[in-house]
CSV table of C-alpha atoms in Angstrom, one decimal:
chain,number,residue,atom,x,y,z
A,1,MET,CA,110.8,107.5,108.9
A,2,LYS,CA,111.3,107.7,105.2
A,3,VAL,CA,109.6,106.6,102.0
A,4,ARG,CA,111.0,103.3,100.8
A,5,ALA,CA,109.4,103.5,97.4
A,6,VAL,CA,107.0,105.4,95.2
A,7,THR,CA,105.4,102.6,93.3
A,8,VAL,CA,103.7,103.3,90.0
A,9,GLY,CA,101.3,100.7,88.5
A,10,LEU,CA,100.8,100.5,84.8
A,11,CYS,CA,99.2,98.0,82.3
A,12,GLY,CA,101.4,95.9,80.1
A,13,SER,CA,100.6,95.5,76.5
A,14,GLU,CA,101.5,93.2,73.6
A,15,ASP,CA,102.1,96.3,71.6
A,16,TRP,CA,105.7,97.0,72.5
A,17,GLU,CA,105.7,100.6,71.5
A,18,LEU,CA,102.7,101.3,73.6
A,19,PHE,CA,104.1,99.4,76.6
A,20,ARG,CA,107.4,101.2,76.2
A,21,GLN,CA,105.7,104.6,76.3
A,22,ARG,CA,103.8,103.6,79.4
A,23,LEU,CA,107.0,102.5,81.1
A,24,ARG,CA,108.5,105.9,80.3
A,25,ASP,CA,105.5,107.9,81.5
A,26,ALA,CA,105.1,105.8,84.6
A,27,ASN,CA,108.8,106.3,85.5
A,28,TRP,CA,108.5,110.0,84.8
A,29,THR,CA,105.4,110.3,87.1
A,30,GLY,CA,107.1,108.4,90.0
A,31,THR,CA,110.2,110.5,89.6
A,32,ARG,CA,108.2,113.7,90.0
A,33,ILE,CA,106.6,112.5,93.2
A,34,LYS,CA,109.9,111.4,94.6
A,35,ALA,CA,111.5,114.8,93.8
A,36,ALA,CA,108.5,116.6,95.5
A,37,LEU,CA,108.8,114.5,98.6
A,38,GLU,CA,112.6,115.1,98.8
A,39,ASP,CA,112.0,118.9,98.3
A,40,HIS,CA,109.8,118.8,101.4
A,41,GLY,CA,112.5,117.1,103.4
A,42,ILE,CA,111.2,113.5,103.2
A,43,PRO,CA,114.0,111.0,102.3
A,44,THR,CA,112.8,108.8,99.4
A,45,ASP,CA,114.8,105.8,98.2
A,46,PHE,CA,113.3,104.5,95.0
A,47,VAL,CA,110.8,104.7,92.2
A,48,ARG,CA,109.5,101.3,91.3
A,49,LEU,CA,107.1,100.1,88.7
A,50,VAL,CA,104.5,97.3,88.7
A,51,THR,CA,102.3,95.9,86.0
A,52,ASP,CA,99.0,94.0,86.0
A,53,PRO,CA,99.3,90.2,85.9
A,54,PHE,CA,101.8,89.4,83.1
A,55,GLY,CA,99.9,86.5,81.6
A,56,ARG,CA,97.5,89.0,80.0
A,57,TRP,CA,100.2,90.5,77.7
A,58,VAL,CA,103.7,89.0,78.0
A,59,GLN,CA,103.3,86.7,75.0
A,60,GLY,CA,103.8,89.7,72.7
A,61,ILE,CA,106.9,91.1,74.4
A,62,ASP,CA,110.6,90.5,73.7
A,63,LEU,CA,112.1,90.2,77.2
A,64,GLU,CA,115.6,91.3,76.1
A,65,SER,CA,114.0,94.6,74.8
A,66,LEU,CA,112.2,95.1,78.1
A,67,ALA,CA,115.5,94.5,80.0
A,68,ARG,CA,117.3,97.1,77.8
A,69,GLU,CA,114.5,99.6,78.3
A,70,LEU,CA,114.6,99.2,82.1
A,71,ASP,CA,118.4,99.9,82.0
A,72,GLU,CA,118.0,102.9,79.7
A,73,LEU,CA,115.4,104.4,82.0
A,74,ASP,CA,117.5,103.5,85.1
A,75,VAL,CA,114.4,101.9,86.6
A,76,HIS,CA,115.4,100.5,90.1
A,77,ALA,CA,112.9,97.5,89.9
A,78,ILE,CA,109.7,96.4,88.3
A,79,SER,CA,107.2,93.7,89.3
A,80,LEU,CA,105.4,92.1,86.4
A,81,GLY,CA,102.5,91.1,88.6
A,82,ARG,CA,101.1,87.7,89.4
A,83,ALA,CA,101.2,84.4,87.7
A,84,MET,CA,97.5,83.4,87.7
A,85,SER,CA,97.7,80.1,85.8
A,86,ASP,CA,99.9,77.0,85.5
A,87,GLU,CA,100.9,78.2,82.1
A,88,ASP,CA,102.2,81.5,83.5
A,89,LEU,CA,104.6,79.7,85.8
A,90,LYS,CA,106.9,78.8,82.9
A,91,TRP,CA,107.8,82.5,82.5
A,92,ILE,CA,109.2,83.0,86.0
A,93,PRO,CA,112.7,81.5,85.4
A,94,ARG,CA,112.9,83.4,82.2
A,95,PHE,CA,112.1,86.7,83.9
A,96,MET,CA,114.8,86.1,86.5
A,97,GLU,CA,117.4,85.2,83.9
A,98,VAL,CA,116.9,88.2,81.7
A,99,SER,CA,117.2,91.0,84.3
A,100,PRO,CA,117.9,91.3,88.1
A,101,LYS,CA,115.5,94.2,88.0
A,102,ILE,CA,112.4,92.1,87.3
A,103,SER,CA,110.4,90.4,90.0
A,104,CYS,CA,107.0,88.7,90.1
A,105,THR,CA,104.6,86.6,92.2
A,106,ALA,CA,102.7,83.3,91.8
A,107,HIS,CA,99.3,83.4,93.4
A,108,LEU,CA,98.3,80.2,95.2
A,109,ARG,CA,94.9,78.9,94.3
A,110,GLN,CA,92.3,77.6,96.7
A,111,SER,CA,91.5,73.9,96.7
A,112,PRO,CA,88.9,72.9,94.2
A,113,VAL,CA,87.2,70.9,96.9
A,114,HIS,CA,87.6,73.1,100.1
A,115,GLU,CA,87.6,76.8,99.7
A,116,GLN,CA,89.4,77.5,103.0
A,117,LEU,CA,92.3,75.2,102.1
A,118,PRO,CA,95.1,75.8,99.5
A,119,ASP,CA,95.4,73.6,96.3
A,120,GLU,CA,98.3,71.3,97.3
A,121,ASP,CA,99.0,70.3,93.6
A,122,HIS,CA,99.3,74.0,92.7
A,123,ALA,CA,101.6,74.6,95.7
A,124,LEU,CA,103.9,71.8,94.4
A,125,LYS,CA,104.0,73.3,90.9
A,126,ILE,CA,105.0,76.7,92.3
A,127,SER,CA,107.6,75.1,94.6
A,128,GLU,CA,109.1,73.2,91.6
A,129,VAL,CA,109.7,76.6,90.0
A,130,LEU,CA,111.1,78.1,93.3
A,131,SER,CA,113.4,75.1,93.7
A,132,THR,CA,115.2,76.1,90.4
A,133,LEU,CA,115.9,79.7,91.6
A,134,ASP,CA,119.1,80.8,93.2
A,135,TRP,CA,119.0,83.1,96.3
A,136,ARG,CA,119.1,86.3,94.3
A,137,GLN,CA,116.3,85.1,91.9
A,138,GLY,CA,114.4,83.9,95.0
A,139,PHE,CA,114.7,87.4,96.4
A,140,ASN,CA,112.7,88.7,93.4
A,141,PHE,CA,110.0,86.1,93.7
A,142,CYS,CA,107.3,85.3,96.2
A,143,VAL,CA,104.1,83.3,96.6
A,144,SER,CA,101.0,85.3,97.4
A,145,CYS,CA,98.1,83.6,99.3
A,146,GLY,CA,94.6,84.5,100.3
A,147,ALA,CA,92.7,87.7,99.6
A,148,MET,CA,95.7,89.6,98.2
A,149,PRO,CA,94.9,93.3,97.6
A,150,ASP,CA,95.9,95.1,94.4
A,151,ASN,CA,98.4,98.0,94.2
A,152,ILE,CA,100.7,96.9,97.1
A,153,PRO,CA,103.7,99.1,96.8
A,154,PHE,CA,106.2,96.5,98.1
A,155,LEU,CA,108.0,94.2,95.7
A,156,PRO,CA,108.0,91.4,94.7
A,157,VAL,CA,104.4,90.9,95.7
A,158,ALA,CA,103.1,94.0,94.0
A,159,SER,CA,100.6,93.7,91.2
A,160,ARG,CA,98.5,96.4,89.6
A,161,GLU,CA,94.8,95.8,89.5
A,162,VAL,CA,93.4,94.4,86.3
A,163,PRO,CA,91.7,97.2,84.3
A,164,THR,CA,88.0,97.0,83.7
A,165,SER,CA,87.8,99.5,80.9
A,166,SER,CA,90.0,101.0,78.2
A,167,SER,CA,90.3,104.3,80.0
A,168,GLN,CA,91.4,102.5,83.2
A,169,GLU,CA,94.0,100.6,81.2
A,170,SER,CA,95.9,103.8,80.4
A,171,ALA,CA,95.8,105.1,84.0
A,172,PHE,CA,98.7,104.9,86.5
A,173,MET,CA,98.1,103.7,90.0
A,174,ILE,CA,100.3,105.4,92.6
A,175,SER,CA,101.0,103.8,96.0
A,176,ILE,CA,103.7,104.5,98.5
A,177,ALA,CA,105.8,102.2,100.7
A,178,THR,CA,107.3,103.6,103.9
A,179,GLU,CA,110.2,102.6,106.1
A,180,ASN,CA,109.3,103.2,109.7
A,181,SER,CA,110.9,100.9,112.2
A,182,ASP,CA,112.6,104.0,113.8
A,183,VAL,CA,109.2,105.4,114.7
A,184,LEU,CA,108.1,101.9,116.0
A,185,GLU,CA,111.1,101.8,118.3
A,186,GLN,CA,110.2,105.3,119.7
A,187,ALA,CA,106.6,104.2,120.3
A,188,ALA,CA,107.8,101.0,122.1
A,189,GLU,CA,110.2,103.0,124.3
A,190,ILE,CA,107.5,105.3,125.7
A,191,SER,CA,104.8,102.7,126.0
A,192,THR,CA,103.7,100.5,128.9
A,193,GLY,CA,101.5,97.7,127.7
A,194,THR,CA,99.9,96.9,124.4
A,195,SER,CA,97.0,99.4,124.7
A,196,GLU,CA,99.5,102.3,125.2
A,197,LEU,CA,101.7,100.9,122.4
A,198,HIS,CA,98.6,101.0,120.0
A,199,SER,CA,97.9,104.6,120.9
A,200,ASN,CA,101.6,105.8,120.5
A,201,VAL,CA,102.1,104.0,117.2
A,202,LYS,CA,99.1,105.9,115.8
A,203,LYS,CA,100.1,109.2,117.4
A,204,LEU,CA,103.7,109.1,116.1
A,205,LEU,CA,103.0,107.7,112.6
A,206,GLU,CA,99.9,109.6,111.6
A,207,PRO,CA,101.3,113.2,111.2
A,208,PRO,CA,104.3,112.3,108.8
A,209,LEU,CA,102.1,109.9,106.8
A,210,MET,CA,99.5,112.6,106.4
A,211,LYS,CA,102.2,115.0,105.1
A,212,ILE,CA,103.4,112.4,102.6
A,213,GLU,CA,99.9,111.8,101.3
A,214,GLU,CA,99.3,115.6,100.9
A,215,ILE,CA,102.4,116.0,98.9
A,216,ALA,CA,101.8,113.0,96.7
A,217,VAL,CA,98.2,114.1,95.9
A,218,GLU,CA,99.1,117.7,95.2
A,219,THR,CA,102.1,116.6,93.0
A,220,LEU,CA,99.8,114.4,90.8
A,221,LYS,CA,97.5,117.4,90.2
A,222,THR,CA,100.4,119.7,89.3
A,223,TRP,CA,102.4,117.4,87.1
A,224,SER,CA,100.1,114.8,85.5
A,225,GLU,CA,97.3,116.9,84.2
A,226,PRO,CA,99.3,119.2,81.9
A,227,ARG,CA,100.8,116.1,80.3
A,228,ASN,CA,97.4,114.5,79.9
A,229,LEU,CA,98.4,111.6,82.0
A,230,VAL,CA,95.8,109.9,84.2
A,231,ALA,CA,97.1,108.9,87.6
A,232,THR,CA,95.1,107.7,90.6
A,233,TYR,CA,96.5,108.0,94.1
A,234,CYS,CA,95.8,104.6,95.8
A,235,GLY,CA,97.3,105.2,99.2
A,236,ILE,CA,100.1,104.4,101.6
A,237,ASP,CA,101.1,101.0,102.9
A,238,PRO,CA,102.2,101.9,106.4
A,239,SER,CA,103.4,98.3,107.2
A,240,ALA,CA,106.1,98.1,109.9
A,241,ASN,CA,109.4,97.2,108.3
A,242,PRO,CA,113.1,97.4,109.2
A,243,SER,CA,115.5,100.0,107.8
A,244,LEU,CA,117.7,98.8,105.0
A,245,ASP,CA,120.7,100.5,106.5
A,246,GLY,CA,120.4,98.5,109.8
A,247,THR,CA,119.9,101.5,112.0
A,248,SER,CA,116.5,100.4,113.3
A,249,SER,CA,114.7,97.1,113.6
A,250,ILE,CA,111.2,95.8,113.9
A,251,GLY,CA,112.5,92.9,116.0
A,252,LYS,CA,114.1,95.5,118.4
A,253,ALA,CA,110.9,97.4,118.7
A,254,ILE,CA,108.9,94.3,119.5
A,255,GLU,CA,111.4,93.1,122.1
A,256,CYS,CA,111.4,96.6,123.7
A,257,SER,CA,107.7,96.1,124.2
A,258,LEU,CA,108.4,92.7,125.7
A,259,GLN,CA,110.8,94.2,128.3
A,260,ASN,CA,113.7,92.9,126.2
A,261,GLN,CA,112.6,89.3,126.1
A,262,PRO,CA,113.4,87.7,122.8
A,263,LEU,CA,110.9,87.8,119.9
A,264,GLY,CA,108.9,84.6,120.0
A,265,SER,CA,108.5,84.8,123.8
A,266,VAL,CA,105.1,84.8,125.5
A,267,GLY,CA,103.5,88.2,124.6
A,268,SER,CA,104.9,88.5,121.1
A,269,ILE,CA,101.6,87.8,119.4
A,270,SER,CA,99.8,90.5,121.4
A,271,VAL,CA,102.5,93.1,120.7
A,272,VAL,CA,102.5,92.3,117.0
A,273,ALA,CA,98.6,92.4,117.0
A,274,ALA,CA,98.7,95.8,118.7
A,275,ILE,CA,101.0,97.3,116.1
A,276,SER,CA,99.0,95.8,113.2
A,277,SER,CA,95.8,97.1,114.6
A,278,ALA,CA,97.2,100.6,115.1
A,279,LEU,CA,98.5,100.7,111.5
A,280,ARG,CA,95.0,99.9,110.2
A,281,THR,CA,93.4,102.8,112.1
A,282,LEU,CA,95.7,105.5,110.7
A,283,ASN,CA,93.9,108.4,109.3
A,284,VAL,CA,95.3,108.2,105.8
A,285,LYS,CA,94.2,106.3,102.6
A,286,LYS,CA,95.7,102.9,103.1
A,287,VAL,CA,96.7,100.3,100.6
A,288,GLY,CA,98.4,96.9,100.7
A,289,TYR,CA,99.1,94.9,103.9
A,290,ALA,CA,99.1,97.5,106.7
A,291,GLY,CA,100.7,94.9,108.9
A,292,VAL,CA,104.0,94.0,110.5
A,293,MET,CA,106.8,92.7,108.2
A,294,LEU,CA,109.3,90.2,109.8
A,295,PRO,CA,111.9,89.7,107.1
A,296,VAL,CA,114.5,87.5,108.7
A,297,LEU,CA,117.5,88.3,106.5
A,298,GLU,CA,116.8,92.0,106.4
A,299,ASP,CA,116.3,92.6,110.2
A,300,LEU,CA,119.3,92.5,112.4
A,301,SER,CA,117.4,91.5,115.5
A,302,LEU,CA,115.5,88.7,113.8
A,303,SER,CA,118.7,87.4,112.2
A,304,LYS,CA,120.3,87.4,115.6
A,305,ARG,CA,117.5,85.4,117.2
A,306,VAL,CA,117.6,82.8,114.4
A,307,ASN,CA,121.4,82.5,114.8
A,308,GLU,CA,120.8,81.9,118.6
A,309,GLY,CA,118.3,79.2,117.8
A,310,SER,CA,115.5,81.1,119.8
A,311,LEU,CA,113.4,82.0,116.7
A,312,GLY,CA,112.1,79.3,114.4
A,313,LEU,CA,109.7,78.9,111.5
A,314,SER,CA,106.8,77.8,113.7
A,315,SER,CA,107.0,81.0,115.7
A,316,LEU,CA,107.0,83.1,112.6
A,317,LEU,CA,104.0,81.2,111.3
A,318,GLN,CA,102.2,81.9,114.5
A,319,LEU,CA,102.9,85.6,114.2
A,320,SER,CA,101.6,85.5,110.7
A,321,ALA,CA,98.2,84.9,112.1
A,322,VAL,CA,98.2,88.5,113.4
A,323,CYS,CA,100.9,90.3,111.5
A,324,GLY,CA,99.2,90.3,108.1
A,325,VAL,CA,102.3,89.7,105.9
A,326,GLY,CA,103.6,86.1,106.1
A,327,LEU,CA,107.1,84.6,105.9
A,328,ASP,CA,109.6,87.0,104.3
A,329,THR,CA,113.3,86.5,103.3
A,330,ILE,CA,113.5,83.1,105.0
A,331,PRO,CA,116.9,81.4,104.5
A,332,ILE,CA,116.4,77.7,103.5
A,333,SER,CA,118.9,75.1,102.4
A,334,HIS,CA,119.5,74.7,98.6
A,335,SER,CA,119.1,70.9,99.2
A,336,LEU,CA,115.4,71.1,100.1
A,337,THR,CA,113.2,69.4,97.6
A,338,ALA,CA,110.1,70.9,95.9
A,339,GLU,CA,108.0,68.7,98.0
A,340,GLU,CA,109.5,70.0,101.2
A,341,ILE,CA,109.2,73.6,100.1
A,342,ALA,CA,105.6,73.0,99.2
A,343,LYS,CA,104.8,72.1,102.8
A,344,VAL,CA,105.8,75.6,103.9
A,345,VAL,CA,103.8,77.2,101.1
A,346,VAL,CA,100.7,75.1,102.0
A,347,ASP,CA,101.0,76.1,105.7
A,348,VAL,CA,101.0,79.8,104.9
A,349,GLY,CA,98.2,79.3,102.3
A,350,ALA,CA,96.1,77.5,104.9
A,351,LEU,CA,96.5,80.4,107.4
A,352,ALA,CA,95.7,83.0,104.7
A,353,MET,CA,92.6,81.2,103.4
A,354,ARG,CA,91.2,80.1,106.8
A,355,TRP,CA,91.4,83.6,108.2
A,356,ASP,CA,90.8,85.5,104.9
A,357,LYS,CA,94.2,87.3,105.2
A,358,PRO,CA,96.7,88.5,102.6
A,359,LEU,CA,99.9,86.5,103.3
A,360,SER,CA,103.0,85.8,101.2
A,361,VAL,CA,106.0,83.5,101.2
A,362,ARG,CA,109.5,84.5,100.2
A,363,LEU,CA,112.1,81.8,100.6
A,364,LEU,CA,115.8,82.2,99.7
A,365,ARG,CA,117.7,79.0,98.8
A,366,LEU,CA,121.3,79.3,100.2
A,367,GLN,CA,124.3,77.0,100.0
A,368,GLY,CA,124.6,75.0,103.2
A,369,GLU,CA,122.5,73.0,105.5
A,370,GLN,CA,120.2,73.9,108.4
A,371,GLY,CA,122.0,75.7,111.3
A,372,GLU,CA,124.9,76.8,109.2
A,373,ILE,CA,125.5,80.6,108.9
A,374,ALA,CA,125.1,81.6,105.3
A,375,HIS,CA,125.9,84.9,103.5
A,376,PRO,CA,126.6,84.9,99.8
A,377,LYS,CA,129.7,86.9,98.8
A,378,ASP,CA,127.6,89.1,96.4
A,379,ALA,CA,124.7,89.6,98.9
A,380,PRO,CA,123.7,93.3,99.4
A,381,SER,CA,124.6,94.8,102.8
A,382,PHE,CA,121.0,94.8,104.0
A,383,LEU,CA,120.9,90.9,103.9
A,384,HIS,CA,122.6,89.8,107.1
A,385,PRO,CA,124.6,86.6,107.8
A,386,THR,CA,121.9,84.2,109.1
A,387,ALA,CA,121.6,80.5,110.0
A,388,ILE,CA,119.8,78.5,107.5
A,389,MET,CA,116.4,77.7,109.0
A,390,ASP,CA,115.0,74.3,109.7
A,391,ILE,CA,111.5,74.2,108.1
A,392,ASN,CA,110.4,71.8,110.8
A,393,SER,CA,111.5,74.0,113.7
């Protein structure tokens, strides 16, 4: 297991010099925590930044200046939070054009008539934006649905909480994203049945997570106070997710628990539910989803099942009812209309709102039609060649 990212939340500001200093202090703080974790033998990939919802402050910012600052600081990635209004949606293509380091989210509203249903008109407006994004831009954008928690450390869905006071506005919010499918595979290999799986996930994950938490909290005390920086430790998102180097897989862990039956077979829901439940009982301060991520393009086993035709969108939607994350890195055809995309967004929104769950949708538009294997030449190695999915499957 390792740390995927130390994510530092900060507040944006229409005052560019103030925002610029916050970016620098936030990056400095995250870098200190990353170094401390590595000094204790915990591999840590990235420092990432995230702001409060961008509609509160973006009107006063020159985006080109922001892009240059991110390059100068060597920031790996930043989420500018959630689009909370129709007016905010117009900024999303501009963010994607100005820098590949910028990501953001659009939050799907509830229906004005039925609170447990999504607003279909709003879903269409969001989908119209999504239908203009290429696959790489789509990778940096998602739709959030339901009771979405603040300070999630995973991008692009991350959004810092809205400050309620001037003192809170200057504070940094620290959350940590882990990468843990290797531990999930170990738990699955030694377990017989979902009850034992639940116990072993907790037993194997809890000690290293407690160590990560201890280091992060102590580092904040040591480094932030002398510089008069205010930083709050929010917690760890222990969500199950695959390794980016392909050495371990959530799909493989689930299938091991299914006696090597393919993901989507009978029993898949109970296995995913057992893992999700175990993650939520871990004795550390938790933040974010604390669920099972099933990113089709990032997980070798999931990609393989899609290519075989044994795993479809309907199965992933069913698993979303218990996994607590949603549809992630789903390959769809570039020829789909906004109206067709909106149907997928509405389905996930309906699940999230009906069951009061935080779910998200990340769809990547690829050249080709359903069933064709797609893999852009400039795609990073952690995105695997995968068949374009039929949204009606």
